[in-house]
Coordinates of N, CA and C and ligand atoms in Angstrom, one line a residue:
M11 N 12.7 5.3 14.5 CA 11.6 6.3 13.9 C 11.3 5.6 12.6
R12 N 10.0 5.5 12.4 CA 9.4 5.0 11.1 C 9.1 6.3 10.2
T13 N 9.7 6.3 9.0 CA 9.3 7.4 8.1 C 7.9 7.2 7.6
P14 N 7.1 8.1 7.8 CA 5.7 8.0 7.2 C 5.6 7.7 5.7
I15 N 4.6 7.0 5.2 CA 4.7 6.6 3.7 C 3.2 6.9 3.3
I16 N 3.1 7.9 2.5 CA 1.7 8.2 1.9 C 1.8 7.6 0.5
A17 N 0.8 6.8 0.1 CA 0.8 6.2 -1.2 C -0.5 6.4 -1.9
G18 N -0.5 6.8 -3.2 CA -1.7 6.9 -4.0 C -2.0 5.6 -4.9
N19 N -3.0 5.1 -4.7 CA -3.3 3.8 -5.5 C -4.4 4.4 -6.5
W20 N -4.0 4.5 -7.7 CA -4.8 5.1 -8.8 C -5.9 4.2 -9.3
K21 N -5.7 2.9 -9.0 CA -6.6 1.9 -9.4 C -6.8 2.0 -11.0
M22 N -7.9 1.7 -11.4 CA -8.1 1.7 -13.0 C -8.6 3.2 -13.4
Y23 N -7.7 4.1 -13.1 CA -8.0 5.5 -13.6 C -6.8 6.1 -14.2
K24 N -6.9 7.1 -15.1 CA -5.9 7.9 -15.6 C -5.2 7.3 -16.9
T25 N -5.3 8.1 -17.9 CA -4.5 7.8 -19.2 C -3.1 8.4 -18.9
V26 N -2.2 8.2 -19.7 CA -0.9 8.7 -19.6 C -1.0 10.3 -19.5
A27 N -1.8 10.8 -20.4 CA -1.8 12.3 -20.2 C -2.5 12.8 -18.9
E28 N -3.5 12.2 -18.5 CA -4.1 12.5 -17.3 C -3.1 12.3 -16.0
G29 N -2.5 11.2 -16.1 CA -1.5 11.0 -15.0 C -0.4 12.0 -15.1
R30 N 0.1 12.3 -16.2 CA 1.2 13.4 -16.2 C 0.6 14.8 -15.6
E31 N -0.6 15.1 -16.0 CA -1.2 16.2 -15.4 C -1.2 16.2 -13.9
L32 N -1.7 15.2 -13.4 CA -1.8 15.0 -11.9 C -0.5 15.1 -11.2
V33 N 0.5 14.4 -11.8 CA 1.9 14.4 -11.2 C 2.5 15.8 -11.4
A34 N 2.2 16.6 -12.4 CA 2.8 17.9 -12.5 C 2.2 18.7 -11.5
G35 N 0.8 18.6 -11.2 CA 0.3 19.2 -10.0 C 0.8 19.0 -8.7
L36 N 1.2 17.7 -8.5 CA 1.8 17.3 -7.2 C 3.1 17.8 -7.1
L37 N 4.0 17.8 -8.1 CA 5.3 18.3 -8.1 C 5.4 19.8 -7.8
A38 N 4.3 20.4 -8.4 CA 4.2 21.9 -8.3 C 4.0 22.2 -6.7
G39 N 3.1 21.4 -6.1 CA 2.7 21.9 -4.7 C 3.5 21.0 -3.5
L40 N 4.4 20.2 -3.9 CA 4.9 19.3 -3.0 C 5.7 19.9 -1.9
G41 N 6.7 20.8 -2.4 CA 7.6 21.6 -1.4 C 8.6 20.5 -0.7
Q42 N 8.9 20.8 0.5 CA 9.8 20.0 1.2 C 9.1 18.7 1.8
V43 N 9.5 17.6 1.5 CA 8.7 16.5 2.1 C 10.0 15.5 2.5
A44 N 11.1 15.9 3.1 CA 12.1 15.1 3.6 C 11.8 14.2 4.7
D45 N 10.7 14.5 5.5 CA 10.4 13.6 6.5 C 9.3 12.6 6.4
R46 N 9.0 12.6 5.0 CA 7.9 11.6 4.7 C 8.1 11.0 3.2
E47 N 7.6 9.9 3.0 CA 7.7 9.3 1.7 C 6.5 9.4 0.9
V48 N 6.6 9.7 -0.5 CA 5.4 9.9 -1.2 C 5.6 9.0 -2.4
V49 N 4.5 8.2 -2.6 CA 4.4 7.1 -3.7 C 3.2 7.3 -4.5
V50 N 3.4 7.1 -5.8 CA 2.2 7.0 -6.7 C 2.1 5.8 -7.4
C51 N 1.0 5.1 -7.4 CA 0.8 3.8 -8.0 C -0.2 3.9 -9.3
P52 N 0.3 4.3 -10.4 CA -0.5 4.4 -11.7 C -0.7 3.0 -12.2
P53 N -1.8 2.9 -13.2 CA -2.0 1.7 -13.8 C -0.8 1.3 -14.7
Y54 N -0.6 0.1 -15.0 CA 0.6 -0.4 -15.8 C 0.9 0.5 -16.9
T55 N -0.3 0.8 -17.7 CA 0.1 1.5 -19.0 C 0.7 3.0 -18.9
A56 N 0.6 3.5 -17.6 CA 1.2 4.9 -17.4 C 2.5 4.7 -16.5
L57 N 2.9 3.5 -16.2 CA 4.0 3.4 -15.4 C 5.3 4.0 -16.0
Y58 N 5.7 3.7 -17.2 CA 6.8 4.1 -17.8 C 7.0 5.6 -17.9
A59 N 5.7 6.3 -18.3 CA 5.9 7.8 -18.5 C 5.9 8.5 -17.2
I60 N 5.2 7.8 -16.2 CA 5.1 8.5 -14.9 C 6.5 8.3 -14.2
G61 N 7.1 7.1 -14.5 CA 8.5 6.9 -14.0 C 9.5 7.9 -14.5
E62 N 9.4 8.2 -15.6 CA 10.2 9.2 -16.3 C 10.0 10.7 -15.6
Q63 N 8.7 10.9 -15.4 CA 8.4 12.3 -14.8 C 8.8 12.4 -13.3
V64 N 8.8 11.3 -12.6 CA 9.1 11.5 -11.3 C 10.6 11.2 -10.9
A65 N 11.4 10.7 -11.9 CA 12.9 10.5 -11.6 C 13.4 11.7 -11.2
G66 N 14.1 11.6 -10.1 CA 15.0 12.7 -9.5 C 14.1 13.6 -8.7
T67 N 12.9 13.3 -8.5 CA 12.0 14.1 -7.7 C 11.7 13.4 -6.4
P68 N 11.0 14.0 -5.4 CA 10.8 13.4 -4.2 C 9.6 12.3 -4.3
I69 N 9.0 12.1 -5.5 CA 7.9 11.1 -5.6 C 8.6 9.8 -6.2
T70 N 8.1 8.6 -5.4 CA 8.6 7.3 -5.8 C 7.4 6.6 -6.6
L71 N 7.9 5.8 -7.4 CA 6.9 5.0 -8.3 C 6.6 3.6 -7.8
G72 N 5.2 3.3 -7.7 CA 4.9 1.9 -7.5 C 3.9 1.4 -8.4
A73 N 3.8 0.1 -8.5 CA 2.7 -0.6 -9.3 C 1.7 -1.1 -8.4
Q74 N 0.5 -1.5 -9.0 CA -0.7 -1.9 -8.2 C -0.7 -3.4 -8.0
E75 N 0.1 -4.2 -8.8 CA 0.0 -5.7 -8.8 C 1.3 -6.2 -9.6
V76 N 1.6 -7.4 -9.3 CA 2.7 -8.1 -9.9 C 2.4 -9.7 -9.9
F77 N 3.0 -10.3 -10.9 CA 2.9 -11.7 -10.9 C 4.2 -12.4 -10.2
S78 N 3.9 -13.7 -9.8 CA 5.0 -14.3 -9.0 C 6.0 -14.9 -9.9
E79 N 6.0 -15.0 -11.1 CA 7.0 -15.7 -11.9 C 7.9 -14.6 -12.6
S80 N 9.1 -15.1 -12.9 CA 10.1 -14.0 -13.4 C 9.9 -13.8 -14.9
Q81 N 9.5 -14.9 -15.5 CA 9.2 -14.8 -17.1 C 8.4 -15.9 -17.4
G82 N 8.0 -16.0 -18.8 CA 7.3 -17.1 -19.3 C 6.1 -17.0 -20.0
A83 N 5.3 -18.0 -20.3 CA 4.1 -17.9 -20.9 C 3.0 -17.7 -20.0
F84 N 2.8 -16.4 -19.7 CA 1.8 -16.0 -18.7 C 1.2 -14.8 -19.3
T85 N 0.2 -15.1 -20.2 CA -0.4 -13.9 -20.9 C -1.0 -13.0 -20.0
G86 N -0.8 -11.6 -20.2 CA -1.5 -10.6 -19.5 C -0.8 -10.3 -18.2
A87 N 0.2 -11.2 -17.7 CA 0.9 -10.9 -16.5 C 2.3 -10.1 -16.6
V88 N 2.6 -9.5 -15.5 CA 3.8 -8.5 -15.5 C 4.7 -9.1 -14.4
A89 N 6.0 -9.2 -14.7 CA 6.9 -9.8 -13.8 C 7.6 -8.7 -13.0
P90 N 8.1 -9.0 -11.8 CA 8.8 -8.1 -10.9 C 9.8 -7.3 -11.5
Q91 N 10.8 -8.0 -12.4 CA 11.9 -7.2 -13.0 C 11.4 -6.2 -13.9
M92 N 10.2 -6.6 -14.6 CA 9.6 -5.6 -15.6 C 9.2 -4.3 -15.0
L93 N 8.7 -4.4 -13.7 CA 8.4 -3.3 -12.9 C 9.6 -2.5 -12.5
R94 N 10.6 -3.1 -12.1 CA 11.9 -2.5 -11.8 C 12.4 -1.7 -13.0
D95 N 12.3 -2.4 -14.2 CA 12.7 -2.0 -15.5 C 12.1 -0.5 -15.7
V96 N 10.9 -0.2 -15.4 CA 10.2 1.0 -15.7 C 10.2 2.0 -14.5
G97 N 11.1 1.5 -13.6 CA 11.3 2.6 -12.5 C 10.5 2.3 -11.1
C98 N 9.9 1.2 -11.0 CA 9.1 0.9 -9.8 C 10.1 0.7 -8.6
T99 N 9.8 1.1 -7.5 CA 10.3 0.8 -6.1 C 9.4 -0.1 -5.4
Y100 N 8.0 0.3 -5.4 CA 7.1 -0.3 -4.6 C 6.1 -1.2 -5.6
V101 N 5.5 -2.1 -5.0 CA 4.4 -2.8 -5.6 C 3.2 -3.2 -4.6
I102 N 2.1 -2.9 -4.9 CA 1.0 -3.4 -3.9 C 0.7 -4.8 -4.3
V103 N 0.5 -5.7 -3.2 CA 0.1 -7.0 -3.4 C -1.0 -7.3 -2.5
G104 N -2.0 -8.0 -2.8 CA -3.1 -8.4 -1.9 C -4.1 -7.4 -1.7
H105 N -4.3 -6.5 -2.6 CA -5.3 -5.5 -2.4 C -6.6 -6.3 -2.4
S106 N -7.6 -5.8 -1.6 CA -8.9 -6.5 -1.5 C -9.6 -6.7 -2.8
E107 N -9.4 -5.7 -3.8 CA -10.1 -5.7 -5.1 C -9.6 -7.0 -5.8
R108 N -8.2 -7.2 -5.7 CA -7.5 -8.4 -6.3 C -7.9 -9.8 -5.6
R109 N -8.1 -9.6 -4.3 CA -8.6 -10.9 -3.6 C -10.0 -11.1 -4.0
Q110 N -10.9 -10.1 -4.1 CA -12.3 -10.3 -4.3 C -12.7 -10.6 -5.9
I111 N -12.0 -9.8 -6.7 CA -12.4 -9.7 -8.2 C -11.6 -10.7 -9.0
F112 N -10.3 -10.9 -8.6 CA -9.3 -11.5 -9.5 C -8.8 -12.8 -8.7
G113 N -9.5 -13.2 -7.7 CA -9.1 -14.5 -7.1 C -7.9 -14.6 -6.3
D114 N -7.2 -13.7 -5.8 CA -5.9 -13.8 -5.0 C -6.4 -14.5 -3.7
T115 N -5.5 -15.2 -3.4 CA -5.7 -15.9 -1.9 C -4.5 -15.5 -1.1
D116 N -4.5 -15.9 0.2 CA -3.3 -15.7 1.0 C -2.0 -16.4 0.4
A117 N -2.2 -17.6 -0.2 CA -1.1 -18.2 -0.8 C -0.5 -17.5 -2.0
T118 N -1.4 -17.0 -2.9 CA -0.9 -16.3 -4.1 C -0.2 -15.0 -3.7
V119 N -0.8 -14.4 -2.7 CA -0.3 -13.0 -2.3 C 1.0 -13.3 -1.6
N120 N 1.3 -14.4 -0.9 CA 2.6 -14.6 -0.4 C 3.6 -14.9 -1.5
R121 N 3.2 -15.6 -2.6 CA 4.2 -15.9 -3.7 C 4.4 -14.5 -4.3
K122 N 3.6 -13.8 -4.7 CA 3.8 -12.5 -5.2 C 4.8 -11.6 -4.4
L123 N 4.4 -11.5 -3.1 CA 5.2 -10.7 -2.2 C 6.7 -11.3 -2.2
R124 N 6.9 -12.5 -2.1 CA 8.4 -13.0 -2.1 C 8.9 -12.9 -3.5
A125 N 8.2 -13.0 -4.5 CA 8.8 -12.6 -5.9 C 9.1 -11.2 -6.0
A126 N 8.4 -10.3 -5.4 CA 8.7 -8.9 -5.4 C 10.1 -8.6 -4.6
L127 N 10.1 -9.2 -3.4 CA 11.4 -9.1 -2.7 C 12.6 -9.7 -3.4
D128 N 12.4 -10.9 -4.1 CA 13.6 -11.5 -4.8 C 14.1 -10.6 -5.9
F129 N 13.2 -9.6 -6.3 CA 13.7 -8.8 -7.5 C 13.9 -7.3 -6.9
S130 N 14.1 -7.2 -5.6 CA 14.3 -5.9 -5.0 C 13.3 -4.9 -5.1
L131 N 12.0 -5.4 -5.2 CA 10.8 -4.5 -5.1 C 10.4 -4.4 -3.7
R132 N 9.8 -3.3 -3.3 CA 9.2 -3.3 -1.9 C 7.8 -3.5 -1.9
P133 N 7.2 -4.6 -1.5 CA 5.8 -5.0 -1.5 C 5.1 -4.1 -0.4
I134 N 4.0 -3.6 -0.8 CA 3.0 -3.0 0.2 C 1.8 -4.2 0.2
M135 N 1.7 -4.9 1.3 CA 0.9 -5.9 1.4 C -0.5 -5.5 2.1
C136 N -1.5 -5.6 1.4 CA -2.8 -5.1 2.0 C -3.6 -6.2 2.7
V137 N -4.0 -6.0 3.8 CA -5.0 -6.9 4.5 C -6.1 -6.1 4.9
G138 N -7.2 -6.8 5.3 CA -8.5 -6.1 5.8 C -9.6 -7.3 5.9
E139 N -10.6 -6.7 6.7 CA -11.6 -7.7 6.9 C -13.0 -7.0 6.3
S140 N -14.0 -8.0 5.9 CA -15.2 -7.5 5.4 C -16.1 -7.1 6.5
K141 N -17.2 -6.4 6.0 CA -18.2 -5.8 7.0 C -18.7 -7.1 7.8
P142 N -19.3 -8.1 7.2 CA -19.7 -9.2 8.1 C -18.7 -9.8 9.0
Q143 N -17.4 -9.9 8.5 CA -16.5 -10.4 9.5 C -16.3 -9.4 10.7
R144 N -16.4 -8.1 10.4 CA -16.2 -7.2 11.5 C -17.4 -7.4 12.5
D145 N -18.5 -7.3 11.9 CA -19.9 -7.4 12.6 C -19.9 -8.8 13.5
S146 N -19.3 -9.7 13.2 CA -19.2 -10.9 13.8 C -18.1 -11.1 14.7
G147 N -17.3 -10.1 14.9 CA -16.2 -10.1 15.9 C -15.0 -10.8 15.5
Q148 N -14.8 -11.0 14.1 CA -13.7 -11.7 13.7 C -12.7 -10.9 13.0
A149 N -12.7 -9.6 13.0 CA -11.9 -8.8 12.2 C -10.4 -9.1 12.6
E150 N -10.2 -9.1 13.9 CA -8.7 -9.1 14.2 C -8.1 -10.4 13.8
A151 N -8.9 -11.6 14.0 CA -8.5 -12.9 13.7 C -8.2 -12.9 12.2
I152 N -9.1 -12.5 11.4 CA -8.9 -12.5 9.9 C -7.8 -11.7 9.4
V153 N -7.6 -10.5 10.1 CA -6.5 -9.6 9.6 C -5.2 -10.1 10.1
T154 N -5.0 -10.6 11.2 CA -3.7 -11.1 11.7 C -3.4 -12.5 10.9
G155 N -4.5 -13.1 10.6 CA -4.2 -14.4 9.8 C -3.7 -14.1 8.5
Q156 N -4.2 -13.1 7.8 CA -3.8 -12.7 6.5 C -2.3 -12.2 6.7
V157 N -2.0 -11.5 7.7 CA -0.5 -11.1 7.9 C 0.4 -12.3 8.0
R158 N -0.1 -13.2 8.9 CA 0.9 -14.5 9.0 C 1.1 -15.2 7.7
A159 N -0.1 -15.3 7.0 CA -0.1 -16.2 5.8 C 0.7 -15.5 4.6
G160 N 0.5 -14.2 4.7 CA 1.2 -13.4 3.6 C 2.8 -13.3 3.8
L161 N 3.2 -13.6 5.1 CA 4.4 -13.4 5.4 C 5.3 -14.8 5.5
V162 N 4.7 -15.8 5.1 CA 5.2 -17.2 5.3 C 6.6 -17.2 4.5
D163 N 7.6 -17.7 5.1 CA 9.0 -17.7 4.5 C 9.7 -16.4 4.2
V164 N 9.2 -15.4 4.8 CA 9.8 -14.0 4.6 C 10.8 -13.9 5.9
T165 N 12.1 -13.5 5.5 CA 13.0 -13.4 6.7 C 12.8 -12.0 7.3
A166 N 13.4 -11.9 8.5 CA 13.4 -10.6 9.3 C 14.1 -9.6 8.3
T167 N 15.2 -9.8 7.7 CA 15.9 -8.9 6.8 C 15.0 -8.5 5.7
Q168 N 14.3 -9.4 5.0 CA 13.3 -9.0 4.0 C 12.3 -8.2 4.5
L169 N 11.7 -8.6 5.7 CA 10.6 -7.8 6.2 C 10.9 -6.2 6.3
L170 N 12.0 -5.8 6.4 CA 12.5 -4.5 6.6 C 12.2 -3.7 5.2
N171 N 11.9 -4.5 4.3 CA 11.5 -3.9 3.0 C 10.0 -4.0 2.5
V172 N 9.3 -4.5 3.6 CA 7.9 -4.8 3.4 C 7.1 -3.6 4.1
V173 N 6.1 -3.1 3.4 CA 5.1 -2.2 4.1 C 3.8 -2.9 4.2
L174 N 3.1 -2.8 5.3 CA 1.7 -3.3 5.4 C 0.8 -2.3 5.3
A175 N -0.4 -2.6 4.7 CA -1.5 -1.7 4.7 C -2.8 -2.4 5.2
Y176 N -3.3 -1.8 6.3 CA -4.6 -2.2 6.8 C -5.7 -1.4 6.1
E177 N -6.5 -2.2 5.3 CA -7.6 -1.7 4.5 C -8.9 -2.3 4.8
P178 N -9.6 -2.0 5.7 CA -10.9 -2.6 6.1 C -11.9 -2.5 4.8
I179 N -12.3 -3.7 4.2 CA -13.0 -3.6 2.9 C -14.1 -2.6 2.9
W180 N -14.9 -2.6 4.1 CA -16.1 -1.8 4.2 C -15.8 -0.3 4.2
A181 N -14.4 0.1 4.3 CA -14.2 1.6 4.3 C -13.6 1.9 2.9
I182 N -13.4 1.0 2.1 CA -12.9 1.3 0.7 C -13.9 1.9 -0.2
G183 N -13.6 3.1 -0.6 CA -14.5 3.8 -1.7 C -15.9 4.1 -1.0
T184 N -16.1 4.0 0.2 CA -17.4 4.2 0.7 C -17.5 5.5 1.5
G185 N -16.5 6.1 1.7 CA -16.7 7.4 2.6 C -16.8 7.1 4.2
D186 N -16.8 5.7 4.4 CA -17.0 5.3 5.7 C -15.7 4.8 6.4
T187 N -15.0 5.8 6.8 CA -13.6 5.5 7.5 C -13.8 4.8 8.8
A188 N -12.7 4.0 9.0 CA -12.6 3.4 10.4 C -12.4 4.5 11.3
T189 N -12.8 4.5 12.5 CA -12.3 5.6 13.4 C -10.9 5.4 13.7
A190 N -10.4 6.6 14.1 CA -8.9 6.5 14.3 C -8.6 5.5 15.5
A191 N -9.5 5.3 16.5 CA -9.2 4.5 17.5 C -9.4 3.0 17.0
D192 N -10.3 2.7 16.3 CA -10.5 1.4 15.7 C -9.3 1.0 14.8
A193 N -8.8 1.9 14.0 CA -7.9 1.7 13.1 C -6.5 1.5 13.9
Q194 N -6.3 2.2 15.0 CA -5.0 2.2 15.8 C -5.1 0.7 16.5
A195 N -6.3 0.4 17.0 CA -6.4 -1.0 17.7 C -6.0 -2.0 16.6
M196 N -6.4 -2.0 15.4 CA -5.9 -3.1 14.4 C -4.5 -3.0 14.1
H197 N -4.1 -1.8 14.0 CA -2.6 -1.7 13.7 C -1.8 -2.3 14.9
A198 N -2.2 -1.9 16.1 CA -1.5 -2.5 17.2 C -1.5 -4.0 17.2
A199 N -2.6 -4.6 16.8 CA -2.7 -6.0 16.7 C -1.8 -6.5 15.7
I200 N -1.7 -5.9 14.5 CA -0.9 -6.3 13.5 C 0.5 -6.2 14.0
R201 N 1.0 -5.2 14.6 CA 2.4 -5.1 15.2 C 2.6 -6.2 16.2
A202 N 1.7 -6.5 17.1 CA 1.9 -7.5 17.9 C 2.2 -8.8 17.2
T203 N 1.5 -9.0 16.2 CA 1.7 -10.3 15.4 C 3.1 -10.3 14.8
L204 N 3.5 -9.2 14.3 CA 4.9 -9.1 13.8 C 5.9 -9.4 14.9
A205 N 5.6 -8.9 15.9 CA 6.5 -9.0 17.2 C 6.6 -10.5 17.5
E206 N 5.5 -11.2 17.5 CA 5.4 -12.7 17.7 C 6.3 -13.4 16.7
L207 N 6.2 -12.9 15.5 CA 6.9 -13.6 14.4 C 8.3 -13.3 14.3
Y208 N 8.8 -12.0 14.5 CA 10.1 -11.6 14.2 C 10.8 -10.9 15.4
G209 N 10.1 -10.8 16.6 CA 10.8 -10.1 17.7 C 10.2 -8.6 17.7
D210 N 10.3 -7.9 18.9 CA 9.8 -6.7 19.0 C 10.5 -5.6 18.3
A211 N 11.9 -5.8 18.3 CA 12.7 -4.8 17.6 C 12.4 -4.6 16.1
V212 N 12.3 -5.7 15.5 CA 11.9 -5.7 14.1 C 10.6 -5.1 13.9
A213 N 9.7 -5.6 14.7 CA 8.2 -5.2 14.5 C 8.1 -3.7 14.5
Q214 N 9.0 -3.0 15.5 CA 8.8 -1.6 15.7 C 9.3 -0.9 14.4
T215 N 10.1 -1.6 13.5 CA 10.6 -0.8 12.3 C 9.6 -0.9 11.1
V216 N 8.6 -1.7 11.1 CA 7.8 -2.0 10.1 C 6.7 -1.0 9.9
R217 N 6.5 -0.4 8.8 CA 5.5 0.7 8.6 C 4.2 0.0 8.2
I218 N 3.1 0.5 8.8 CA 1.8 -0.1 8.6 C 0.9 1.2 8.2
Q219 N 0.4 1.0 6.9 CA -0.4 2.2 6.4 C -1.8 1.8 6.8
Y220 N -2.7 2.9 6.9 CA -4.1 2.7 6.9 C -4.7 3.1 5.5
G221 N -5.6 2.4 5.0 CA -6.2 2.7 3.8 C -7.9 2.5 3.9
G222 N -8.6 3.4 3.2 CA -10.2 3.2 3.3 C -10.7 4.5 3.5
S223 N -10.9 5.3 2.5 CA -11.6 6.6 2.6 C -10.8 7.6 3.2
V224 N -9.5 7.5 3.0 CA -8.6 8.5 3.7 C -8.8 9.8 3.0
K225 N -9.1 10.9 3.7 CA -9.4 12.3 2.9 C -8.7 13.5 3.7
P226 N -8.8 14.4 3.1 CA -8.0 15.7 3.7 C -8.5 15.9 5.2
D227 N -9.9 15.6 5.4 CA -10.4 16.1 6.7 C -10.3 14.9 7.7
N228 N -9.7 13.7 7.3 CA -9.5 12.8 8.5 C -8.0 12.3 8.7
V229 N -7.3 12.7 7.6 CA -6.0 12.3 7.6 C -5.1 12.6 9.0
D230 N -5.3 13.8 9.4 CA -4.5 14.3 10.4 C -4.8 13.4 11.8
E231 N -6.1 13.1 12.0 CA -6.4 12.3 13.2 C -5.8 10.8 13.0
L232 N -6.0 10.4 11.8 CA -5.5 8.9 11.6 C -4.0 8.9 11.9
M233 N -3.3 9.9 11.2 CA -1.8 9.9 11.3 C -1.2 10.2 12.8
S234 N -2.1 10.7 13.6 CA -1.7 11.0 14.9 C -1.6 9.8 15.9
Q235 N -2.1 8.6 15.3 CA -2.1 7.3 16.0 C -0.8 6.7 16.1
T236 N -0.4 6.1 17.3 CA 0.9 5.6 17.4 C 1.4 4.6 16.5
D237 N 0.5 3.7 16.0 CA 0.9 2.7 15.1 C 0.4 2.9 13.6
I238 N -0.1 4.0 13.3 CA -0.4 4.3 11.9 C 0.7 5.2 11.3
D239 N 1.4 4.5 10.3 CA 2.6 5.0 9.8 C 2.5 5.6 8.3
G240 N 1.2 5.7 8.0 CA 1.1 6.1 6.5 C -0.4 6.0 6.1
A241 N -0.7 6.3 4.8 CA -1.9 6.0 4.2 C -1.8 5.5 2.8
L242 N -2.8 4.6 2.5 CA -2.8 4.1 1.1 C -4.2 4.6 0.6
V243 N -4.0 5.6 -0.2 CA -5.2 6.5 -0.6 C -5.8 6.2 -2.1
G244 N -6.9 5.9 -2.2 CA -7.6 5.7 -3.5 C -8.1 6.9 -4.1
G245 N -9.5 7.2 -3.9 CA -10.1 8.3 -4.6 C -9.5 9.6 -4.3
A246 N -9.1 9.9 -3.2 CA -8.5 11.2 -2.8 C -7.0 11.4 -3.4
S247 N -6.6 10.4 -4.1 CA -5.2 10.6 -4.6 C -5.3 10.9 -5.9
L248 N -6.5 11.0 -6.6 CA -6.7 11.3 -8.1 C -6.7 12.7 -8.3
K249 N -6.7 13.6 -7.4 CA -6.7 15.0 -7.6 C -5.5 15.6 -6.8
A250 N -4.9 16.5 -7.5 CA -3.6 17.0 -6.9 C -3.9 17.6 -5.5
D251 N -5.0 18.5 -5.6 CA -5.2 19.4 -4.3 C -5.5 18.5 -3.0
S252 N -6.3 17.4 -3.3 CA -6.7 16.6 -2.1 C -5.5 15.7 -1.7
F253 N -4.7 15.2 -2.7 CA -3.6 14.3 -2.3 C -2.4 15.1 -1.7
L254 N -2.2 16.4 -2.1 CA -1.3 17.1 -1.6 C -1.6 17.4 -0.2
R255 N -2.9 17.7 0.1 CA -3.3 18.0 1.7 C -3.1 16.8 2.5
I256 N -3.4 15.5 1.9 CA -3.1 14.2 2.6 C -1.5 14.1 2.9
I257 N -0.8 14.4 1.9 CA 0.8 14.2 1.9 C 1.3 15.2 3.1
H258 N 0.6 16.4 3.0 CA 1.0 17.4 4.1 C 0.3 17.3 5.4
F259 N -0.1 16.1 5.7 CA -0.7 15.8 7.1 C 0.1 16.4 8.1
Q260 N -0.7 16.8 9.2 CA 0.0 17.5 10.4 C 0.6 16.5 11.4
Ligands
13P310 P1 -10.4 4.8 -1.1 O1 -9.4 5.8 -0.5 O2 -11.0 5.4 -2.4 O3 -11.4 4.5 -0.2 O4 -9.5 3.4 -1.6 C1 -8.7 2.9 -0.6 C2 -7.9 1.9 -1.3 O5 -8.5 0.9 -1.6 C3 -6.5 2.2 -1.6 O6 -5.8 1.1 -1.8

């Protein structure tokens, strides 16, 4: 059984005070969530404060990005153990915004993912195709290629600590969600790729989140799909009521 994992990627939103207010709202409405994992990924500047706030609660802390080196003269970068130091369990790597705006490649994503694992952080590795790639029938090849490249030199034991997130670029922030059937088809293709690389038993344990305009009104159908094991939520994770509804998917 794969425990569903619902993560909120706050992106470049929320001051410390705003983040605290959001988390207070989440904690107030969370109730019993023993059968699912809940993660919030604030910006770096709020990690320490939110880490203190969620300690001992059912909410787990994640970061949105990490550098692949453990320390050194890398101005502006943050190392994996610094994220551990402020209470992070998870870190997102390879988000399409990092790939498109900040120049991440499959190779740098792989290095970041392995650095995270080396320091006991659990990476959430994002993959996803653009609209032209989907329209020209290349979506599955692109996405499974990103999965293979991102997991180079990752062992089966390490993979147990990796979460994958399928985020079609055209669905991010657009309100244009993939249909549940299209998302399921891609998740199944990702799992088949994992089975090729690691065997079916290992592939069946890996959680694959869907991301891209997940909202209260579409989360139930998405989460009912066999190979969709969670959601990586942007916009709808910024308000307690909408994120709580997503966390409490049926
Ligand atoms: P939206 O939920 O705002 O579409 O963002 C998805 C995303 O990029 C999460 O990482």
